[in-house]
Every structure is written in C-alpha cells, then in structure tokens.
Amino acid sequence: ILAGLALGASGVQMGTRFLMTKESSAHTHFKNLLLTADSGSTKLMLKTHVPVRLFKNKFFNELEELENNCATKEQLIAHLGNGRAKIGMLEGDIDSGELEIGQVCSLINEIPSVEEMVMKLELQFMLFFNSSTSFFCRLFNFFIVINTLFSINRPPYYSGISYNSRRARFFLKVF
C-alpha cells in the first residue's frame, strides 16, 4: 500500500490478498494450492482476447498449447467454455478449472481472517511512519497521506482508501 501511495496512486488493488482469507468464497483446494506458489507459478495469458494472469495447471497447459499453435480468438473462447473459473476457484477442481490469480500469490504464506489482515496492514502502515525519524521523511510521508485523503482527482465511486473523519484521525495520530 505504501509503495503505491508513494508513487502517487490513490489506492491499490488487493484482490489476491482478500481471496486468501478465511472469509473468501474461494475453495479450500484453491487456497491451499496458492500457499505452495513460487514466483514462476503464474503467467499472463489470453493477451489477444482478455488478458488474465493464470496459475499454471493442466488447463493452463492446454491453453498455452493453443496459443503457441496460433489458435484463433474463437478457438480460445471455445476452449474456455462457460464456468471454467467457477469450476476451479469456487468448486475446487484445480486441474481442469481456470485459476485466475495475481502474481503476488507467491508472497502469501498464510490464510488469516479479513479482520486480522486489515489490522496487520494498519499496523505496518503505522510502524512505517513511526520508524521514519528524519523530519523531512516524516514531512514527505505526511503529504502523501494528506494527498490520499483529500485527493480531488480520485473518482467519487472509488472504493479504496477514502476520506472519513475516523480514518483521518487515525492517519494524523501517526504524526
């Protein structure tokens, strides 16, 4: 989150991280498979159709072979069929299902509750700001937070970090 904010983002997408929580509707087989992931376990596929990052499994290998043989868009769509993602991610067929997942899955080694995960993220955020002893570093960090809280170029429908008085008090206490 901090890296994104430091680069000027209004928020970050954390779908894979929330998928790997106890409350997630993803199947246990899928979550357990992701715990074994390494940095080469996923690959961006279907670039000519709908780019998506997939976990490497039997279905992935079939799809990669089709792409390597210059399959048409129609052939790829036919192979995808209907409900492949549901079969893999929700029903737990980790061999023939489509397993869409972010590259960050290789860094996740636990399945906490959403509450535990959000508390950990807030704690890491606070520790970062409290450990920054340099006046200029703290000042720079302060402006990043203020920009994030009050950014006028963030769309009003954005569901990421948004302004509210409780959150503003949380961030300002850090300083």
PDB file of N, CA and C in Angstrom, residues 7 17 50 61 65 67 90 102 106-107 110 118 130 136 142 151 173:
ATOM      1  N   LEU A   7       4.092   6.338  -4.928  1.00  0.00           N
ATOM      2  CA  LEU A   7       4.188   6.564  -6.375  1.00  0.00           C
ATOM      3  C   LEU A   7       3.050   7.430  -6.898  1.00  0.00           C
ATOM      4  N   ARG A  17      -4.975 -10.818  -2.243  1.00  0.00           N
ATOM      5  CA  ARG A  17      -4.791 -10.853  -0.784  1.00  0.00           C
ATOM      6  C   ARG A  17      -6.098 -11.136  -0.077  1.00  0.00           C
ATOM      7  N   VAL A  50      -8.769 -11.577 -23.651  1.00  0.00           N
ATOM      8  CA  VAL A  50      -8.948 -10.838 -22.396  1.00  0.00           C
ATOM      9  C   VAL A  50      -7.750 -11.180 -21.526  1.00  0.00           C
ATOM     10  N   ASN A  61      -1.879 -25.404 -19.243  1.00  0.00           N
ATOM     11  CA  ASN A  61      -1.022 -26.044 -20.256  1.00  0.00           C
ATOM     12  C   ASN A  61      -1.763 -26.214 -21.576  1.00  0.00           C
ATOM     13  N   GLU A  65      -0.765 -24.286 -25.059  1.00  0.00           N
ATOM     14  CA  GLU A  65      -0.528 -25.018 -26.310  1.00  0.00           C
ATOM     15  C   GLU A  65      -1.358 -24.426 -27.444  1.00  0.00           C
ATOM     16  N   GLU A  67      -2.426 -21.322 -27.676  1.00  0.00           N
ATOM     17  CA  GLU A  67      -1.836 -20.025 -28.038  1.00  0.00           C
ATOM     18  C   GLU A  67      -0.543 -20.196 -28.831  1.00  0.00           C
ATOM     19  N   LEU A  90     -14.045 -21.772  -7.300  1.00  0.00           N
ATOM     20  CA  LEU A  90     -15.120 -21.926  -6.313  1.00  0.00           C
ATOM     21  C   LEU A  90     -15.454 -23.377  -5.998  1.00  0.00           C
ATOM     22  N   GLY A 102      -3.428 -13.196  -8.959  1.00  0.00           N
ATOM     23  CA  GLY A 102      -2.371 -12.214  -9.120  1.00  0.00           C
ATOM     24  C   GLY A 102      -0.998 -12.799  -8.853  1.00  0.00           C
ATOM     25  N   SER A 106       2.611 -15.674  -4.760  1.00  0.00           N
ATOM     26  CA  SER A 106       3.821 -16.367  -4.297  1.00  0.00           C
ATOM     27  C   SER A 106       4.362 -15.777  -2.997  1.00  0.00           C
ATOM     28  N   LEU A 107       3.914 -14.585  -2.626  1.00  0.00           N
ATOM     29  CA  LEU A 107       4.378 -13.944  -1.392  1.00  0.00           C
ATOM     30  C   LEU A 107       3.448 -14.205  -0.206  1.00  0.00           C
ATOM     31  N   GLU A 110      -0.002 -17.436   4.378  1.00  0.00           N
ATOM     32  CA  GLU A 110      -0.964 -17.684   5.440  1.00  0.00           C
ATOM     33  C   GLU A 110      -2.366 -17.331   4.950  1.00  0.00           C
ATOM     34  N   VAL A 118      -6.479  -6.837   7.838  1.00  0.00           N
ATOM     35  CA  VAL A 118      -6.601  -5.380   7.835  1.00  0.00           C
ATOM     36  C   VAL A 118      -5.864  -4.794   9.034  1.00  0.00           C
ATOM     37  N   ASN A 130       6.055   5.679  12.102  1.00  0.00           N
ATOM     38  CA  ASN A 130       6.704   5.902  13.395  1.00  0.00           C
ATOM     39  C   ASN A 130       8.200   5.617  13.342  1.00  0.00           C
ATOM     40  N   PHE A 136      12.334  15.390   7.394  1.00  0.00           N
ATOM     41  CA  PHE A 136      11.917  15.520   6.003  1.00  0.00           C
ATOM     42  C   PHE A 136      11.199  14.269   5.518  1.00  0.00           C
ATOM     43  N   PHE A 142       3.760  12.628   5.416  1.00  0.00           N
ATOM     44  CA  PHE A 142       2.559  13.358   5.798  1.00  0.00           C
ATOM     45  C   PHE A 142       1.830  13.848   4.542  1.00  0.00           C
ATOM     46  N   SER A 151      -7.528  13.857  -2.038  1.00  0.00           N
ATOM     47  CA  SER A 151      -7.246  13.975  -3.461  1.00  0.00           C
ATOM     48  C   SER A 151      -8.506  14.342  -4.227  1.00  0.00           C
ATOM     49  N   LYS A 173      -2.855  10.858  13.787  1.00  0.00           N
ATOM     50  CA  LYS A 173      -2.263  10.475  15.063  1.00  0.00           C
ATOM     51  C   LYS A 173      -0.828   9.985  14.864  1.00  0.00           C
TER      52      LYS A 173
END
